[in-house]
Amino acid sequence: MHYYRYSSAEVSCWYKYLLFSYNIIFWLAGVAFLGVGLWAWSEKGILSDISKMTRLNGFDPVILVLLVGGVMFILGFAGCIGALRENICLLRFFCGTIVLIFILELVVAVLAFLFQDWVRDQVETFFKNNIKSYRDDIDLQNLIDSLQKINQCCGAQDPNDWDLNIYFNCSSSSKSRERCGVPFSCCIPDPAQKVVNTQCGYDIRSMARSVWEERIFTRGCIPALEAWLPRNIYIVAGVLIAISLLQIFGIFLARTLISDIEVVKAGYHF
């Protein structure tokens, strides 16, 4: 069976290879995310013992990396093959998924704006739950440390939230050397100190409150994030708009290519 095209109907090479280039970047980014995620899991021994996943009580950041990488890999692959092979099914899958993600982002943004107090409570609960698991997962530990150092904060609402962690709890029955302390990421950095003192938070919460203010950050991370957002609203808005425009551009390319292919198929005769 042979197909013939009318000379007036053809698929635009411009849109075809532009969509392919768009998706090859998408696909490569997905491969990179998956590679980093799988490497992190192999370092933690999860790939050799999958049952370890069920013993992780807190949020494992690697799961988010793998999820994002997996979605980007699948969408990039579908977009690349769909563009090269002029496959309408793959292009519709790519376009439909991007539209769905775009709509979900809009819904989440609107709901987050309308139910700010609920979102704030959920973020606080999430942060406190992960404080409990601070020592259970190295990636979670690094994430919390980075968050506390960047935002110059300690705990969810204040440093006493570290009582939730068995290693930092002030209980008299605790045998941990970190008892009644805070992680080093809560400490106010000393500009003259070139080597990070990982023991700077030891025993700090057993001291007077006036000492805290000299040695550690006393503001919680939830208030710190609430204060950070208004100061950086233009940066956040710019990032969100850039992401939205990229998604809209991908949808436009896919829809245009699908329309071209449908016109060409309509012009086929046997």
PDB file of C-alpha atoms in Angstrom:
ATOM      1  CA  MET A   1       0.000   0.000   0.000  1.00  0.00           C
ATOM      2  CA  HIS A   2       1.432   3.369  -1.002  1.00  0.00           C
ATOM      3  CA  TYR A   3       0.502   6.817   0.175  1.00  0.00           C
ATOM      4  CA  TYR A   4       0.794   9.911  -1.952  1.00  0.00           C
ATOM      5  CA  ARG A   5       0.678  13.500  -0.821  1.00  0.00           C
ATOM      6  CA  TYR A   6      -0.844  16.378  -2.666  1.00  0.00           C
ATOM      7  CA  SER A   7       1.814  18.958  -3.368  1.00  0.00           C
ATOM      8  CA  SER A   8      -0.204  21.549  -1.442  1.00  0.00           C
ATOM      9  CA  ALA A   9      -0.253  19.510   1.782  1.00  0.00           C
ATOM     10  CA  GLU A  10       2.923  18.895   3.744  1.00  0.00           C
ATOM     11  CA  VAL A  11       4.164  18.805   7.324  1.00  0.00           C
ATOM     12  CA  SER A  12       6.168  21.863   8.292  1.00  0.00           C
ATOM     13  CA  CYS A  13       9.796  20.865   8.866  1.00  0.00           C
ATOM     14  CA  TRP A  14      10.204  24.011  10.936  1.00  0.00           C
ATOM     15  CA  TYR A  15       7.607  22.965  13.527  1.00  0.00           C
ATOM     16  CA  LYS A  16       8.659  19.325  13.333  1.00  0.00           C
ATOM     17  CA  TYR A  17      12.315  19.856  14.179  1.00  0.00           C
ATOM     18  CA  LEU A  18      11.622  22.705  16.573  1.00  0.00           C
ATOM     19  CA  LEU A  19       9.377  20.377  18.570  1.00  0.00           C
ATOM     20  CA  PHE A  20      12.026  17.651  18.334  1.00  0.00           C
ATOM     21  CA  SER A  21      14.694  20.051  19.680  1.00  0.00           C
ATOM     22  CA  TYR A  22      12.337  21.196  22.443  1.00  0.00           C
ATOM     23  CA  ASN A  23      11.747  17.607  23.517  1.00  0.00           C
ATOM     24  CA  ILE A  24      15.330  16.400  23.199  1.00  0.00           C
ATOM     25  CA  ILE A  25      16.288  18.962  25.856  1.00  0.00           C
ATOM     26  CA  PHE A  26      13.309  17.814  27.923  1.00  0.00           C
ATOM     27  CA  TRP A  27      14.321  14.166  27.503  1.00  0.00           C
ATOM     28  CA  LEU A  28      17.998  14.767  28.350  1.00  0.00           C
ATOM     29  CA  ALA A  29      16.983  16.673  31.485  1.00  0.00           C
ATOM     30  CA  GLY A  30      14.784  13.716  32.458  1.00  0.00           C
ATOM     31  CA  VAL A  31      17.703  11.310  31.933  1.00  0.00           C
ATOM     32  CA  ALA A  32      19.891  13.533  34.129  1.00  0.00           C
ATOM     33  CA  PHE A  33      17.285  13.619  36.927  1.00  0.00           C
ATOM     34  CA  LEU A  34      16.810   9.855  36.770  1.00  0.00           C
ATOM     35  CA  GLY A  35      20.565   9.283  36.798  1.00  0.00           C
ATOM     36  CA  VAL A  36      21.070  11.513  39.851  1.00  0.00           C
ATOM     37  CA  GLY A  37      18.137   9.900  41.647  1.00  0.00           C
ATOM     38  CA  LEU A  38      19.239   6.339  40.972  1.00  0.00           C
ATOM     39  CA  TRP A  39      22.823   7.203  41.963  1.00  0.00           C
ATOM     40  CA  ALA A  40      21.582   8.689  45.258  1.00  0.00           C
ATOM     41  CA  TRP A  41      19.496   5.594  45.957  1.00  0.00           C
ATOM     42  CA  SER A  42      22.428   3.306  45.166  1.00  0.00           C
ATOM     43  CA  GLU A  43      24.601   5.288  47.603  1.00  0.00           C
ATOM     44  CA  LYS A  44      21.978   4.742  50.307  1.00  0.00           C
ATOM     45  CA  GLY A  45      21.710   1.053  49.446  1.00  0.00           C
ATOM     46  CA  ILE A  46      18.022   1.230  48.511  1.00  0.00           C
ATOM     47  CA  LEU A  47      18.568  -0.321  45.087  1.00  0.00           C
ATOM     48  CA  SER A  48      20.126  -3.390  46.707  1.00  0.00           C
ATOM     49  CA  ASP A  49      17.458  -3.564  49.430  1.00  0.00           C
ATOM     50  CA  ILE A  50      14.112  -2.141  48.257  1.00  0.00           C
ATOM     51  CA  SER A  51      12.591  -2.855  51.684  1.00  0.00           C
ATOM     52  CA  LYS A  52      14.567   0.122  53.013  1.00  0.00           C
ATOM     53  CA  MET A  53      11.998   2.374  51.331  1.00  0.00           C
ATOM     54  CA  THR A  54       9.351   1.240  53.810  1.00  0.00           C
ATOM     55  CA  ARG A  55      11.655   2.149  56.721  1.00  0.00           C
ATOM     56  CA  LEU A  56      12.036   5.793  55.660  1.00  0.00           C
ATOM     57  CA  ASN A  57       9.751   7.753  57.983  1.00  0.00           C
ATOM     58  CA  GLY A  58      10.391  11.206  56.533  1.00  0.00           C
ATOM     59  CA  PHE A  59      10.285  12.657  53.048  1.00  0.00           C
ATOM     60  CA  ASP A  60      13.036  11.357  50.782  1.00  0.00           C
ATOM     61  CA  PRO A  61      13.976  14.187  48.337  1.00  0.00           C
ATOM     62  CA  VAL A  62      15.280  11.571  45.907  1.00  0.00           C
ATOM     63  CA  ILE A  63      11.703  10.358  45.301  1.00  0.00           C
ATOM     64  CA  LEU A  64      10.778  13.824  44.035  1.00  0.00           C
ATOM     65  CA  VAL A  65      13.868  13.886  41.777  1.00  0.00           C
ATOM     66  CA  LEU A  66      12.963  10.463  40.358  1.00  0.00           C
ATOM     67  CA  LEU A  67       9.312  11.438  39.871  1.00  0.00           C
ATOM     68  CA  VAL A  68      10.195  14.639  38.012  1.00  0.00           C
ATOM     69  CA  GLY A  69      12.854  12.806  36.000  1.00  0.00           C
ATOM     70  CA  GLY A  70      10.453  10.001  35.085  1.00  0.00           C
ATOM     71  CA  VAL A  71       7.741  12.384  33.879  1.00  0.00           C
ATOM     72  CA  MET A  72      10.249  14.457  31.871  1.00  0.00           C
ATOM     73  CA  PHE A  73      11.809  11.307  30.374  1.00  0.00           C
ATOM     74  CA  ILE A  74       8.459   9.866  29.248  1.00  0.00           C
ATOM     75  CA  LEU A  75       7.156  13.169  27.879  1.00  0.00           C
ATOM     76  CA  GLY A  76      10.439  13.998  26.143  1.00  0.00           C
ATOM     77  CA  PHE A  77      10.612  10.533  24.580  1.00  0.00           C
ATOM     78  CA  ALA A  78       6.996  10.712  23.396  1.00  0.00           C
ATOM     79  CA  GLY A  79       7.524  14.193  21.975  1.00  0.00           C
ATOM     80  CA  CYS A  80      10.770  13.288  20.187  1.00  0.00           C
ATOM     81  CA  ILE A  81       9.438  10.104  18.578  1.00  0.00           C
ATOM     82  CA  GLY A  82       6.078  11.698  17.865  1.00  0.00           C
ATOM     83  CA  ALA A  83       7.716  14.611  16.045  1.00  0.00           C
ATOM     84  CA  LEU A  84      10.196  12.510  14.053  1.00  0.00           C
ATOM     85  CA  ARG A  85       7.724   9.781  13.095  1.00  0.00           C
ATOM     86  CA  GLU A  86       4.801  12.200  12.736  1.00  0.00           C
ATOM     87  CA  ASN A  87       2.861   9.977  15.121  1.00  0.00           C
ATOM     88  CA  ILE A  88      -0.378  11.681  16.125  1.00  0.00           C
ATOM     89  CA  CYS A  89      -1.024   9.340  19.094  1.00  0.00           C
ATOM     90  CA  LEU A  90       2.323  10.170  20.725  1.00  0.00           C
ATOM     91  CA  LEU A  91       1.936  13.873  19.973  1.00  0.00           C
ATOM     92  CA  ARG A  92      -1.551  13.896  21.486  1.00  0.00           C
ATOM     93  CA  PHE A  93      -0.230  12.085  24.563  1.00  0.00           C
ATOM     94  CA  PHE A  94       2.559  14.660  24.919  1.00  0.00           C
ATOM     95  CA  CYS A  95       0.251  17.618  24.338  1.00  0.00           C
ATOM     96  CA  GLY A  96      -2.530  16.282  26.575  1.00  0.00           C
ATOM     97  CA  THR A  97      -0.158  15.569  29.448  1.00  0.00           C
ATOM     98  CA  ILE A  98       1.410  19.038  29.249  1.00  0.00           C
ATOM     99  CA  VAL A  99      -2.083  20.587  29.229  1.00  0.00           C
ATOM    100  CA  LEU A 100      -3.053  18.462  32.255  1.00  0.00           C
ATOM    101  CA  ILE A 101       0.086  19.494  34.151  1.00  0.00           C
ATOM    102  CA  PHE A 102      -0.552  23.147  33.251  1.00  0.00           C
ATOM    103  CA  ILE A 103      -4.158  22.957  34.508  1.00  0.00           C
ATOM    104  CA  LEU A 104      -3.062  21.214  37.725  1.00  0.00           C
ATOM    105  CA  GLU A 105      -0.497  23.957  38.342  1.00  0.00           C
ATOM    106  CA  LEU A 106      -3.187  26.619  37.922  1.00  0.00           C
ATOM    107  CA  VAL A 107      -5.577  24.765  40.235  1.00  0.00           C
ATOM    108  CA  VAL A 108      -2.893  24.325  42.899  1.00  0.00           C
ATOM    109  CA  ALA A 109      -1.917  28.006  42.656  1.00  0.00           C
ATOM    110  CA  VAL A 110      -5.531  29.169  43.021  1.00  0.00           C
ATOM    111  CA  LEU A 111      -6.265  26.795  45.905  1.00  0.00           C
ATOM    112  CA  ALA A 112      -3.030  27.793  47.660  1.00  0.00           C
ATOM    113  CA  PHE A 113      -4.077  31.451  47.388  1.00  0.00           C
ATOM    114  CA  LEU A 114      -7.633  30.814  48.605  1.00  0.00           C
ATOM    115  CA  PHE A 115      -6.664  28.504  51.475  1.00  0.00           C
ATOM    116  CA  GLN A 116      -3.451  30.102  52.691  1.00  0.00           C
ATOM    117  CA  ASP A 117      -3.949  29.181  56.356  1.00  0.00           C
ATOM    118  CA  TRP A 118      -4.577  25.532  55.502  1.00  0.00           C
ATOM    119  CA  VAL A 119      -1.481  25.448  53.263  1.00  0.00           C
ATOM    120  CA  ARG A 120       0.576  27.067  56.025  1.00  0.00           C
ATOM    121  CA  ASP A 121      -0.585  24.447  58.538  1.00  0.00           C
ATOM    122  CA  GLN A 122       0.209  21.622  56.122  1.00  0.00           C
ATOM    123  CA  VAL A 123       3.699  22.998  55.419  1.00  0.00           C
ATOM    124  CA  GLU A 124       4.345  23.336  59.146  1.00  0.00           C
ATOM    125  CA  THR A 125       3.147  19.777  59.810  1.00  0.00           C
ATOM    126  CA  PHE A 126       5.262  18.494  56.921  1.00  0.00           C
ATOM    127  CA  PHE A 127       8.352  20.307  58.238  1.00  0.00           C
ATOM    128  CA  LYS A 128       7.855  19.013  61.782  1.00  0.00           C
ATOM    129  CA  ASN A 129       7.373  15.441  60.567  1.00  0.00           C
ATOM    130  CA  ASN A 130      10.671  15.673  58.721  1.00  0.00           C
ATOM    131  CA  ILE A 131      12.430  17.138  61.759  1.00  0.00           C
ATOM    132  CA  LYS A 132      11.567  13.851  63.479  1.00  0.00           C
ATOM    133  CA  SER A 133      13.333  11.932  60.699  1.00  0.00           C
ATOM    134  CA  TYR A 134      16.295  14.315  60.370  1.00  0.00           C
ATOM    135  CA  ARG A 135      18.916  11.651  61.126  1.00  0.00           C
ATOM    136  CA  ASP A 136      17.173   8.862  59.217  1.00  0.00           C
ATOM    137  CA  ASP A 137      18.039   9.984  55.700  1.00  0.00           C
ATOM    138  CA  ILE A 138      21.149  11.890  54.564  1.00  0.00           C
ATOM    139  CA  ASP A 139      19.354  13.645  51.688  1.00  0.00           C
ATOM    140  CA  LEU A 140      16.575  14.840  53.970  1.00  0.00           C
ATOM    141  CA  GLN A 141      19.197  16.007  56.462  1.00  0.00           C
ATOM    142  CA  ASN A 142      21.047  17.994  53.783  1.00  0.00           C
ATOM    143  CA  LEU A 143      17.769  19.505  52.555  1.00  0.00           C
ATOM    144  CA  ILE A 144      16.785  20.737  56.037  1.00  0.00           C
ATOM    145  CA  ASP A 145      20.301  22.035  56.706  1.00  0.00           C
ATOM    146  CA  SER A 146      20.305  23.952  53.424  1.00  0.00           C
ATOM    147  CA  LEU A 147      16.871  25.396  54.136  1.00  0.00           C
ATOM    148  CA  GLN A 148      17.912  26.546  57.610  1.00  0.00           C
ATOM    149  CA  LYS A 149      21.208  28.065  56.461  1.00  0.00           C
ATOM    150  CA  ILE A 150      19.768  29.880  53.446  1.00  0.00           C
ATOM    151  CA  ASN A 151      16.797  31.313  55.353  1.00  0.00           C
ATOM    152  CA  GLN A 152      18.718  31.811  58.623  1.00  0.00           C
ATOM    153  CA  CYS A 153      16.078  29.954  60.597  1.00  0.00           C
ATOM    154  CA  CYS A 154      15.792  27.057  63.030  1.00  0.00           C
ATOM    155  CA  GLY A 155      12.925  24.618  63.399  1.00  0.00           C
ATOM    156  CA  ALA A 156       9.406  25.117  62.049  1.00  0.00           C
ATOM    157  CA  GLN A 157       8.319  27.905  64.406  1.00  0.00           C
ATOM    158  CA  ASP A 158      11.343  28.129  66.722  1.00  0.00           C
ATOM    159  CA  PRO A 159      14.396  26.091  67.844  1.00  0.00           C
ATOM    160  CA  ASN A 160      12.320  24.161  70.406  1.00  0.00           C
ATOM    161  CA  ASP A 161      10.761  22.224  67.515  1.00  0.00           C
ATOM    162  CA  TRP A 162      13.936  20.144  67.585  1.00  0.00           C
ATOM    163  CA  ASP A 163      12.525  18.485  70.694  1.00  0.00           C
ATOM    164  CA  LEU A 164      10.544  16.409  68.183  1.00  0.00           C
ATOM    165  CA  ASN A 165      13.753  14.611  67.188  1.00  0.00           C
ATOM    166  CA  ILE A 166      14.928  11.888  69.563  1.00  0.00           C
ATOM    167  CA  TYR A 167      18.573  12.925  69.205  1.00  0.00           C
ATOM    168  CA  PHE A 168      17.961  16.604  70.051  1.00  0.00           C
ATOM    169  CA  ASN A 169      15.189  16.078  72.617  1.00  0.00           C
ATOM    170  CA  CYS A 170      15.833  17.630  76.030  1.00  0.00           C
ATOM    171  CA  SER A 171      14.466  14.599  77.865  1.00  0.00           C
ATOM    172  CA  SER A 172      16.601  13.614  80.845  1.00  0.00           C
ATOM    173  CA  SER A 173      16.477  10.012  79.650  1.00  0.00           C
ATOM    174  CA  SER A 174      18.207  10.871  76.372  1.00  0.00           C
ATOM    175  CA  LYS A 175      21.779   9.597  76.079  1.00  0.00           C
ATOM    176  CA  SER A 176      22.532  11.465  72.864  1.00  0.00           C
ATOM    177  CA  ARG A 177      25.420  13.934  72.838  1.00  0.00           C
ATOM    178  CA  GLU A 178      23.167  16.210  70.807  1.00  0.00           C
ATOM    179  CA  ARG A 179      20.610  16.274  73.636  1.00  0.00           C
ATOM    180  CA  CYS A 180      18.964  19.682  74.060  1.00  0.00           C
ATOM    181  CA  GLY A 181      20.859  21.066  71.087  1.00  0.00           C
ATOM    182  CA  VAL A 182      20.154  22.014  67.482  1.00  0.00           C
ATOM    183  CA  PRO A 183      21.823  21.090  64.168  1.00  0.00           C
ATOM    184  CA  PHE A 184      24.864  23.121  63.119  1.00  0.00           C
ATOM    185  CA  SER A 185      22.774  24.716  60.350  1.00  0.00           C
ATOM    186  CA  CYS A 186      20.915  26.676  63.073  1.00  0.00           C
ATOM    187  CA  CYS A 187      24.129  28.366  64.222  1.00  0.00           C
ATOM    188  CA  ILE A 188      24.961  31.959  63.328  1.00  0.00           C
ATOM    189  CA  PRO A 189      28.101  31.612  61.155  1.00  0.00           C
ATOM    190  CA  ASP A 190      31.352  33.132  62.340  1.00  0.00           C
ATOM    191  CA  PRO A 191      33.010  34.989  59.402  1.00  0.00           C
ATOM    192  CA  ALA A 192      36.446  34.325  60.911  1.00  0.00           C
ATOM    193  CA  GLN A 193      35.829  30.584  61.069  1.00  0.00           C
ATOM    194  CA  LYS A 194      36.948  28.785  57.893  1.00  0.00           C
ATOM    195  CA  VAL A 195      35.984  25.283  59.043  1.00  0.00           C
ATOM    196  CA  VAL A 196      32.340  24.594  59.890  1.00  0.00           C
ATOM    197  CA  ASN A 197      31.880  23.735  63.570  1.00  0.00           C
ATOM    198  CA  THR A 198      29.331  20.909  63.482  1.00  0.00           C
ATOM    199  CA  GLN A 199      29.105  20.939  67.292  1.00  0.00           C
ATOM    200  CA  CYS A 200      28.169  24.607  67.621  1.00  0.00           C
ATOM    201  CA  GLY A 201      24.559  23.785  68.523  1.00  0.00           C
ATOM    202  CA  TYR A 202      25.319  21.328  71.308  1.00  0.00           C
ATOM    203  CA  ASP A 203      23.458  22.009  74.602  1.00  0.00           C
ATOM    204  CA  ILE A 204      22.313  25.434  73.394  1.00  0.00           C
ATOM    205  CA  ARG A 205      18.669  24.965  74.398  1.00  0.00           C
ATOM    206  CA  SER A 206      19.677  24.185  77.961  1.00  0.00           C
ATOM    207  CA  MET A 207      21.097  27.724  78.193  1.00  0.00           C
ATOM    208  CA  ALA A 208      19.353  31.066  78.729  1.00  0.00           C
ATOM    209  CA  ARG A 209      17.293  32.498  75.879  1.00  0.00           C
ATOM    210  CA  SER A 210      19.625  35.491  75.676  1.00  0.00           C
ATOM    211  CA  VAL A 211      22.467  33.118  74.766  1.00  0.00           C
ATOM    212  CA  TRP A 212      20.394  31.646  71.943  1.00  0.00           C
ATOM    213  CA  GLU A 213      20.147  34.979  70.177  1.00  0.00           C
ATOM    214  CA  GLU A 214      23.926  35.318  70.215  1.00  0.00           C
ATOM    215  CA  ARG A 215      24.685  31.851  68.883  1.00  0.00           C
ATOM    216  CA  ILE A 216      21.755  30.490  66.842  1.00  0.00           C
ATOM    217  CA  PHE A 217      18.925  31.673  64.622  1.00  0.00           C
ATOM    218  CA  THR A 218      15.815  31.957  66.767  1.00  0.00           C
ATOM    219  CA  ARG A 219      13.270  32.558  64.004  1.00  0.00           C
ATOM    220  CA  GLY A 220      11.436  29.509  62.689  1.00  0.00           C
ATOM    221  CA  CYS A 221      11.590  28.518  59.018  1.00  0.00           C
ATOM    222  CA  ILE A 222       7.848  28.927  58.426  1.00  0.00           C
ATOM    223  CA  PRO A 223       7.897  32.636  59.450  1.00  0.00           C
ATOM    224  CA  ALA A 224      11.165  33.036  57.521  1.00  0.00           C
ATOM    225  CA  LEU A 225       9.594  31.650  54.339  1.00  0.00           C
ATOM    226  CA  GLU A 226       6.508  33.835  54.841  1.00  0.00           C
ATOM    227  CA  ALA A 227       8.772  36.882  55.099  1.00  0.00           C
ATOM    228  CA  TRP A 228      10.897  35.796  52.123  1.00  0.00           C
ATOM    229  CA  LEU A 229       8.001  35.441  49.664  1.00  0.00           C
ATOM    230  CA  PRO A 230       6.809  39.091  49.604  1.00  0.00           C
ATOM    231  CA  ARG A 231      10.404  40.320  49.233  1.00  0.00           C
ATOM    232  CA  ASN A 232      10.993  38.060  46.245  1.00  0.00           C
ATOM    233  CA  ILE A 233       7.522  38.018  44.700  1.00  0.00           C
ATOM    234  CA  TYR A 234       8.798  39.314  41.336  1.00  0.00           C
ATOM    235  CA  ILE A 235      11.435  36.582  41.111  1.00  0.00           C
ATOM    236  CA  VAL A 236       8.890  33.877  42.002  1.00  0.00           C
ATOM    237  CA  ALA A 237       6.359  35.319  39.546  1.00  0.00           C
ATOM    238  CA  GLY A 238       9.026  35.532  36.830  1.00  0.00           C
ATOM    239  CA  VAL A 239      10.015  31.882  37.299  1.00  0.00           C
ATOM    240  CA  LEU A 240       6.384  30.725  37.248  1.00  0.00           C
ATOM    241  CA  ILE A 241       5.628  32.781  34.128  1.00  0.00           C
ATOM    242  CA  ALA A 242       8.747  31.408  32.372  1.00  0.00           C
ATOM    243  CA  ILE A 243       7.705  27.824  33.170  1.00  0.00           C
ATOM    244  CA  SER A 244       4.149  28.526  31.970  1.00  0.00           C
ATOM    245  CA  LEU A 245       5.387  30.071  28.712  1.00  0.00           C
ATOM    246  CA  LEU A 246       7.615  27.057  28.032  1.00  0.00           C
ATOM    247  CA  GLN A 247       4.648  24.749  28.559  1.00  0.00           C
ATOM    248  CA  ILE A 248       2.390  26.870  26.345  1.00  0.00           C
ATOM    249  CA  PHE A 249       5.098  26.927  23.655  1.00  0.00           C
ATOM    250  CA  GLY A 250       5.339  23.123  23.749  1.00  0.00           C
ATOM    251  CA  ILE A 251       1.543  22.807  23.532  1.00  0.00           C
ATOM    252  CA  PHE A 252       1.473  25.226  20.579  1.00  0.00           C
ATOM    253  CA  LEU A 253       4.175  23.307  18.690  1.00  0.00           C
ATOM    254  CA  ALA A 254       2.493  19.957  19.297  1.00  0.00           C
ATOM    255  CA  ARG A 255      -0.970  21.198  18.295  1.00  0.00           C
ATOM    256  CA  THR A 256       0.406  22.871  15.149  1.00  0.00           C
ATOM    257  CA  LEU A 257       2.268  19.719  14.130  1.00  0.00           C
ATOM    258  CA  ILE A 258      -0.804  17.558  14.788  1.00  0.00           C
ATOM    259  CA  SER A 259      -2.890  19.880  12.587  1.00  0.00           C
ATOM    260  CA  ASP A 260      -0.294  19.672   9.783  1.00  0.00           C
ATOM    261  CA  ILE A 261      -0.223  15.871   9.957  1.00  0.00           C
ATOM    262  CA  GLU A 262      -4.031  15.668   9.915  1.00  0.00           C
ATOM    263  CA  VAL A 263      -4.171  17.941   6.843  1.00  0.00           C
ATOM    264  CA  VAL A 264      -1.578  15.791   5.062  1.00  0.00           C
ATOM    265  CA  LYS A 265      -3.440  12.578   5.951  1.00  0.00           C
ATOM    266  CA  ALA A 266      -6.661  14.109   4.671  1.00  0.00           C
ATOM    267  CA  GLY A 267      -4.870  14.709   1.365  1.00  0.00           C
ATOM    268  CA  TYR A 268      -3.693  11.085   1.003  1.00  0.00           C
ATOM    269  CA  HIS A 269      -5.333   8.795  -1.521  1.00  0.00           C
ATOM    270  CA  PHE A 270      -4.771   5.165  -2.186  1.00  0.00           C
TER     271      PHE A 270
END
